[in-house]
Short mmCIF file of C-alpha atoms and ligand atoms in Angstrom, two decimals:
data_model
loop_
_atom_site.label_atom_id
_atom_site.label_comp_id
_atom_site.label_asym_id
_atom_site.label_seq_id
_atom_site.Cartn_x
_atom_site.Cartn_y
_atom_site.Cartn_z
CA UNK A 238 0.02 -0.09 -0.11
CA UNK A 239 1.68 3.23 -1.11
CA UNK A 240 2.58 6.10 1.54
CA UNK A 241 2.75 9.69 1.53
CA UNK A 242 5.26 11.61 3.70
CA UNK A 243 4.52 15.39 3.54
CA UNK A 244 7.50 18.05 2.85
CA UNK A 245 7.99 21.91 3.35
CA UNK A 246 8.48 21.97 -0.81
CA UNK A 247 9.17 19.56 -3.60
CA UNK A 248 12.87 20.47 -4.16
CA UNK A 249 13.83 19.08 -0.34
CA UNK A 250 11.47 15.94 -1.01
CA UNK A 251 13.94 15.23 -4.21
CA UNK A 252 16.81 15.82 -2.02
CA UNK A 253 15.47 13.59 0.62
CA UNK A 254 14.35 11.01 -1.76
CA UNK A 255 17.97 10.55 -3.16
CA UNK A 256 19.00 10.58 0.26
CA UNK A 257 16.27 7.87 1.15
CA UNK A 258 17.76 5.44 -1.41
CA UNK A 259 21.33 6.26 -0.72
CA UNK A 260 21.99 7.07 -4.36
CA UNK A 261 25.62 7.59 -5.60
CA UNK A 262 27.59 8.52 -8.74
CA UNK A 263 25.90 9.26 -11.80
CA UNK A 264 21.91 9.80 -12.32
CA UNK A 265 20.37 9.70 -15.52
CA UNK A 266 17.75 12.54 -15.99
CA UNK A 267 16.19 14.92 -18.51
CA UNK A 268 17.18 18.04 -19.42
CA UNK A 269 13.60 19.26 -20.01
CA UNK A 270 12.48 19.87 -16.74
CA UNK A 271 12.37 22.58 -14.11
CA UNK A 272 16.09 23.56 -12.67
CA UNK A 273 15.04 21.74 -9.38
CA UNK A 274 15.26 18.20 -10.90
CA UNK A 275 18.79 18.55 -11.53
CA UNK A 276 19.66 20.72 -8.64
CA UNK A 277 18.73 18.21 -6.30
CA UNK A 278 21.38 15.80 -7.74
CA UNK A 279 23.99 18.50 -7.38
CA UNK A 280 22.84 18.79 -3.62
CA UNK A 281 23.60 15.24 -3.03
CA UNK A 282 26.81 15.74 -4.85
CA UNK A 283 25.85 13.52 -7.91
CA UNK A 284 26.49 13.89 -11.49
CA UNK A 285 23.55 14.32 -13.71
CA UNK A 286 23.95 12.58 -16.92
CA UNK A 287 21.48 14.15 -19.34
CA UNK A 288 19.41 11.93 -21.95
CA UNK A 289 17.07 13.35 -24.91
CA UNK A 290 13.56 13.31 -24.73
CA UNK A 291 10.87 11.63 -27.08
CA UNK A 292 9.42 13.90 -29.37
CA UNK A 293 5.82 13.16 -29.10
CA UNK A 294 5.96 13.59 -25.20
CA UNK A 295 8.80 15.51 -24.22
CA UNK A 296 9.56 12.90 -21.50
CA UNK A 297 12.94 11.14 -21.04
CA UNK A 298 13.29 8.79 -24.38
CA UNK A 299 13.88 5.24 -22.83
CA UNK A 300 15.34 4.08 -26.06
CA UNK A 301 18.48 6.35 -25.25
CA UNK A 302 18.69 5.60 -21.48
CA UNK A 303 20.92 2.20 -21.86
CA UNK A 304 23.61 3.84 -24.05
CA UNK A 305 24.21 6.63 -21.01
CA UNK A 306 24.66 3.89 -18.16
CA UNK A 307 28.30 3.53 -17.13
CA UNK A 308 29.75 1.71 -14.09
CA UNK A 309 29.18 4.81 -11.81
CA UNK A 310 25.17 4.88 -12.80
CA UNK A 311 22.98 3.98 -9.76
CA UNK A 312 19.62 5.59 -10.62
CA UNK A 313 17.56 6.97 -13.44
CA UNK A 314 15.21 10.51 -12.39
CA UNK A 315 12.78 10.80 -14.86
CA UNK A 316 10.13 13.62 -14.87
CA UNK A 317 6.45 12.92 -15.97
CA UNK A 318 6.40 16.22 -17.98
CA UNK A 319 3.27 18.14 -18.04
CA UNK A 320 1.57 15.11 -16.20
CA UNK A 321 1.82 12.81 -19.22
CA UNK A 322 2.84 9.63 -17.86
CA UNK A 323 6.43 8.16 -18.74
CA UNK A 324 6.88 4.87 -20.30
CA UNK A 325 7.19 3.59 -16.72
CA UNK A 326 7.12 -0.22 -18.21
CA UNK A 327 10.25 0.05 -20.34
CA UNK A 328 12.16 2.42 -17.80
CA UNK A 329 11.28 -0.09 -14.75
CA UNK A 330 12.52 -2.86 -17.28
CA UNK A 331 15.82 -1.19 -18.08
CA UNK A 332 16.39 -0.46 -14.31
CA UNK A 333 15.52 -4.14 -13.51
CA UNK A 334 18.21 -5.24 -15.52
CA UNK A 335 20.79 -2.77 -14.79
CA UNK A 336 20.37 -2.93 -10.97
CA UNK A 337 19.35 0.96 -11.00
CA UNK A 338 16.83 2.77 -8.70
CA UNK A 339 14.04 4.80 -10.49
CA UNK A 340 12.73 8.22 -8.70
CA UNK A 341 10.06 9.84 -10.29
CA UNK A 342 9.94 13.46 -10.35
CA UNK A 343 6.10 13.80 -10.16
CA UNK A 344 5.80 17.50 -9.58
CA UNK A 345 3.18 17.90 -12.57
CA UNK A 346 1.35 14.74 -11.91
CA UNK A 347 -0.62 14.92 -9.13
CA UNK A 348 -4.33 13.43 -9.93
CA UNK A 349 -2.91 11.69 -12.77
CA UNK A 350 -4.17 7.94 -13.27
CA UNK A 351 -3.44 5.17 -15.78
CA UNK A 352 -5.18 1.61 -15.97
CA UNK A 353 -4.08 0.42 -12.80
CA UNK A 354 -4.43 3.61 -10.66
CA UNK A 355 -2.33 6.46 -9.34
CA UNK A 356 0.77 6.90 -11.73
CA UNK A 357 2.57 7.61 -8.25
CA UNK A 358 2.99 4.15 -7.42
CA UNK A 359 5.49 3.48 -10.31
CA UNK A 360 9.40 3.32 -9.63
CA UNK A 361 11.07 3.11 -6.33
CA UNK A 362 9.93 6.84 -4.99
CA UNK A 363 7.79 9.53 -6.59
CA UNK A 364 8.02 13.18 -5.60
CA UNK A 365 5.11 15.76 -5.65
CA UNK A 366 5.35 19.50 -5.53
CA UNK A 367 2.56 21.50 -4.18
CA UNK A 368 3.91 24.85 -5.04
CA UNK A 369 1.37 27.64 -5.69
CA UNK A 370 1.62 27.10 -9.57
CA UNK A 371 1.09 23.23 -9.55
CA UNK A 372 -2.42 21.77 -10.30
CA UNK A 373 -2.81 20.97 -6.52
CA UNK A 374 -1.00 23.24 -4.22
CA UNK A 375 -0.32 24.27 -0.21
CA UNK A 376 1.34 27.55 -1.02
CA UNK A 377 4.84 25.71 -0.84
CA UNK A 378 4.93 22.00 -0.16
CA UNK A 379 5.89 18.77 -1.56
CA UNK A 380 5.65 14.89 -0.86
CA UNK A 381 7.32 11.66 -1.53
CA UNK A 382 5.21 8.62 -1.91
CA UNK A 383 6.98 5.50 -1.01
CA UNK A 384 5.81 1.91 -1.50
CA UNK A 385 5.44 0.73 1.94
CA UNK A 386 5.46 1.87 5.92
CA UNK A 387 8.93 0.93 6.55
CA UNK A 388 10.14 3.23 3.65
CA UNK A 389 7.98 5.77 4.91
CA UNK A 390 9.36 5.54 8.28
CA UNK A 391 12.58 5.98 6.99
CA UNK A 392 11.60 9.12 4.83
CA UNK A 393 9.67 10.62 7.71
CA UNK A 394 13.00 10.51 10.04
CA UNK A 395 15.19 12.11 7.33
CA UNK A 396 12.71 14.92 7.19
CA UNK A 397 12.65 15.35 11.00
CA UNK A 398 16.61 15.54 11.31
CA UNK A 399 17.12 11.92 11.64
CA UNK A 400 15.55 11.94 14.83
CA UNK A 401 13.98 8.58 16.20
CA UNK A 402 13.04 9.19 19.45
CA UNK A 403 13.86 12.13 22.30
CA UNK A 404 17.55 11.11 22.55
CA UNK A 405 18.53 9.52 19.49
CA UNK A 406 19.48 10.73 16.16
CA UNK A 407 19.97 8.02 13.77
CA UNK A 408 20.80 9.56 10.42
CA UNK A 409 21.85 12.90 8.99
CA UNK A 410 18.36 14.32 8.50
CA UNK A 411 17.27 17.79 7.20
CA UNK A 412 14.11 19.84 8.21
CA UNK A 413 11.83 18.94 5.34
CA UNK A 414 8.40 19.02 7.56
CA UNK A 415 5.37 20.66 5.93
CA UNK A 416 3.88 23.34 8.33
CA UNK A 417 0.41 23.04 9.55
CA UNK A 418 -0.85 26.00 7.58
CA UNK A 419 0.23 24.71 4.50
CA UNK A 420 -1.45 21.39 5.17
CA UNK A 421 -4.61 23.26 6.02
CA UNK A 422 -4.34 24.99 2.64
CA UNK A 423 -4.01 21.52 1.16
CA UNK A 424 -7.16 20.13 2.83
CA UNK A 425 -9.19 22.94 1.42
CA UNK A 426 -7.89 22.23 -2.13
CA UNK A 427 -8.68 18.67 -2.07
CA UNK A 428 -12.44 19.38 -1.20
CA UNK A 429 -12.44 20.94 -4.81
CA UNK A 430 -9.95 19.00 -6.82
CA UNK A 431 -12.26 16.93 -8.81
CA UNK A 432 -14.35 19.84 -9.90
CA UNK A 433 -11.18 21.96 -10.51
CA UNK A 434 -9.93 19.28 -12.84
CA UNK A 435 -13.02 19.16 -14.66
CA UNK A 436 -13.05 22.88 -15.35
CA UNK A 437 -9.28 22.42 -16.49
CA UNK A 438 -10.73 19.75 -18.89
CA UNK A 439 -12.97 22.13 -20.52
CA UNK A 440 -10.49 25.01 -21.14
CA UNK A 441 -8.17 22.00 -22.48
CA UNK A 442 -11.03 20.95 -24.74
CA UNK A 443 -11.62 24.42 -26.10
CA UNK A 444 -8.11 25.05 -26.78
CA UNK A 445 -7.62 21.78 -28.50
CA UNK A 446 -11.08 22.70 -30.97
CA UNK A 447 -9.88 26.04 -31.74
CA UNK A 448 -6.22 24.97 -32.52
CA UNK A 449 -6.92 22.08 -34.51
CA UNK A 450 -5.58 22.66 -37.96
CA UNK A 451 -3.63 25.77 -37.22
CA UNK A 452 -0.64 25.24 -39.16
CA UNK A 453 2.63 25.07 -37.57
CA UNK A 454 1.27 24.64 -34.27
CA UNK A 455 1.09 21.03 -32.81
CA UNK A 456 -0.11 19.56 -29.28
CA UNK A 457 1.53 16.85 -27.85
CA UNK A 458 0.89 13.22 -28.12
CA UNK A 459 -1.19 11.08 -25.90
CA UNK A 460 -3.26 13.88 -24.24
CA UNK A 461 -5.80 11.24 -23.13
CA UNK A 462 -3.21 10.07 -20.54
CA UNK A 463 -2.69 13.61 -19.04
CA UNK A 464 -5.70 13.18 -16.75
CA UNK A 465 -5.11 16.27 -14.67
CA UNK A 466 -4.81 18.88 -17.51
CA UNK A 467 -1.95 20.54 -15.51
CA UNK A 468 -0.66 22.63 -18.35
CA UNK A 469 -1.62 23.37 -22.05
CA UNK A 470 1.87 23.12 -24.16
CA UNK A 471 2.00 23.66 -27.70
CA UNK A 472 4.91 23.53 -30.03
CA UNK A 473 5.39 26.66 -32.30
CA UNK A 474 7.13 25.00 -35.23
CA UNK A 475 8.18 25.45 -38.91
CA UNK A 476 4.87 26.60 -41.16
CA UNK A 477 3.83 29.18 -38.28
CA UNK A 478 4.13 32.62 -39.45
CA UNK A 479 5.82 33.92 -36.04
CA UNK A 480 8.56 32.08 -34.20
CA UNK A 481 7.99 31.23 -30.57
CA UNK A 482 9.44 34.42 -28.98
CA UNK A 483 7.45 36.59 -31.09
CA UNK A 484 4.23 35.00 -30.47
CA UNK A 485 5.04 34.92 -26.71
CA UNK A 486 5.61 38.75 -26.84
CA UNK A 487 2.39 39.09 -29.02
CA UNK A 488 0.27 37.33 -26.33
CA UNK A 489 1.92 39.51 -23.72
CA UNK A 490 0.92 42.83 -25.66
CA UNK A 491 -2.61 41.67 -24.96
CA UNK A 492 -2.00 40.77 -21.22
CA UNK A 493 -1.73 37.03 -21.75
CA UNK A 494 1.27 35.32 -20.03
CA UNK A 495 2.07 32.22 -21.35
CA UNK A 496 5.32 30.46 -20.08
CA UNK A 497 8.13 28.81 -21.87
CA UNK A 498 8.46 25.86 -19.74
CA UNK A 499 11.05 24.57 -20.33
CA UNK A 500 13.50 27.30 -22.02
CA UNK A 501 16.46 27.31 -21.53
CA UNK A 502 17.19 23.80 -20.88
CA UNK A 503 18.50 22.60 -17.47
CA UNK A 504 22.04 21.55 -19.37
CA UNK A 505 22.30 25.30 -20.57
CA UNK A 506 22.52 26.65 -17.08
CA UNK A 507 26.07 27.33 -15.97
CA UNK A 508 26.42 24.71 -13.23
CA UNK A 509 25.49 21.76 -16.02
CA UNK A 510 26.67 23.20 -19.25
CA UNK A 511 30.20 21.77 -18.96
CA UNK A 512 29.02 18.30 -18.74
CA UNK A 513 29.45 16.07 -21.79
CA UNK A 514 26.08 14.95 -21.79
CA UNK A 515 24.84 18.62 -21.80
CA UNK A 516 26.35 19.15 -25.35
CA UNK A 517 23.29 20.33 -27.61
CA UNK A 518 24.33 17.49 -29.95
CA UNK A 519 23.56 14.79 -27.57
CA UNK A 520 19.89 16.49 -26.77
CA UNK A 521 18.61 17.34 -30.35
CA UNK A 522 14.81 17.21 -29.40
CA UNK A 523 15.00 18.67 -26.27
CA UNK A 524 16.80 21.41 -27.90
CA UNK A 525 14.42 21.86 -30.33
CA UNK A 526 11.56 21.58 -28.00
CA UNK A 527 13.11 24.29 -25.80
CA UNK A 528 12.86 26.82 -28.91
CA UNK A 529 9.29 25.79 -29.96
CA UNK A 530 7.40 25.06 -26.66
CA UNK A 531 4.67 27.53 -25.12
CA UNK A 532 2.30 26.78 -22.15
CA UNK A 533 -0.92 28.91 -22.95
CA UNK A 534 -2.86 29.73 -19.49
CA UNK A 535 -4.81 26.97 -17.91
CA UNK A 536 -6.39 27.48 -14.58
CA UNK A 537 -10.01 26.47 -13.22
CA UNK A 538 -11.41 30.00 -13.05
CA UNK A 539 -10.15 30.68 -16.53
CA UNK A 540 -13.64 31.31 -18.51
CA UNK A 541 -14.28 29.98 -21.76
CA UNK A 542 -14.64 33.14 -23.59
CA UNK A 543 -11.11 34.21 -22.77
CA UNK A 544 -9.83 30.77 -23.82
CA UNK A 545 -11.19 31.33 -27.00
CA UNK A 546 -9.91 34.78 -27.41
CA UNK A 547 -6.48 33.68 -26.65
CA UNK A 548 -6.76 30.71 -29.07
CA UNK A 549 -7.91 33.19 -31.63
CA UNK A 550 -4.75 35.14 -31.29
CA UNK A 551 -2.77 32.15 -31.60
CA UNK A 552 -4.68 31.09 -34.71
CA UNK A 553 -4.65 34.38 -36.34
CA UNK A 554 -1.72 36.37 -35.03
CA UNK A 555 -1.85 38.61 -37.86
CA UNK A 556 -5.07 40.05 -36.82
CA UNK A 557 -3.59 40.45 -33.45
CA UNK A 558 -0.58 42.78 -34.47
CA UNK A 559 0.07 45.39 -31.99
C1 PLP B 266 8.00 22.87 -9.31
C2 PLP B 266 8.67 21.64 -9.72
C3 PLP B 266 10.00 21.17 -8.83
C4 PLP B 266 10.03 21.79 -7.50
O1 PLP B 266 9.02 22.09 -6.57
P1 PLP B 266 9.14 23.22 -5.41
O2 PLP B 266 8.05 22.78 -4.52
O3 PLP B 266 8.62 24.53 -6.34
O4 PLP B 266 10.38 22.85 -4.93
C5 PLP B 266 10.61 20.01 -9.17
N1 PLP B 266 10.29 19.64 -10.39
C6 PLP B 266 9.56 19.94 -11.45
C7 PLP B 266 9.56 19.34 -12.49
C8 PLP B 266 8.78 21.01 -10.94
O5 PLP B 266 7.79 21.55 -11.90
#
């Protein structure tokens, strides 16, 4: 039975998850994520090894993982990007064959289910973020989902300084505890979660209907598997009259704040760029996605007339020239 340990934020939860499994050496991960994914590795003295993503989903490409495994590799840290489930079967199979741990950065994946239930059950651990920008939030917060009470006990001690009782400190823990006020916010959000997802689904459906067939605009594959509608990513590619940044600026001129998640790639930041695996020629799919990606506004209270107005600008940018 999966267990949950609440944390002060997703980044400390990631750092603690790596500690809990005793990960060392090199960890295979994706460059197409929020920078905290890789920062958690550096904070543990680990070396990230970047592997390119799949063009259809922008998740870590399982077909490229094995070529990146070395004798120092101990784990894989994939991201369910935009809430799209990774290919958990193939990743699990590779990990089993090479004796690697799998920690999913599930910061985008709260509420996502596959045929067997919550996708948070996959891998050795899954890590959530409850930051205010996420689909379910506690202002700041996070969690680790672990497989059994034993694993949860270990993680709960690590987030509380490693204390096991009043006079015993058994591990070098940290203070990662979620505060009560954040937990209270989470309880309020939970009450409304299903309804909020249903409203997001309507926003998603409206964008999809209006953007279908717009030359140069592509949605990601497998939309039906993204059951939490946390994001609405589009790729602004060849055949569109503007490049991505020009569309971003055009929307901004109309007071619409789209986000370039994830540009720049993690591998472009100065603490990563020197790594051999960070070379752009190693990451052609991610590099192109970073140039083309744009996440359109999506939140439960976004009314459908506004969604149509935003989609209209994307579909006919020339009519919206400033
Ligand atoms: C938000 C996010 C994090 C970090 O979570 P915080 O709660 O902000 O620390 C980590 N990974 C991904 C993919 C995220 O989107």
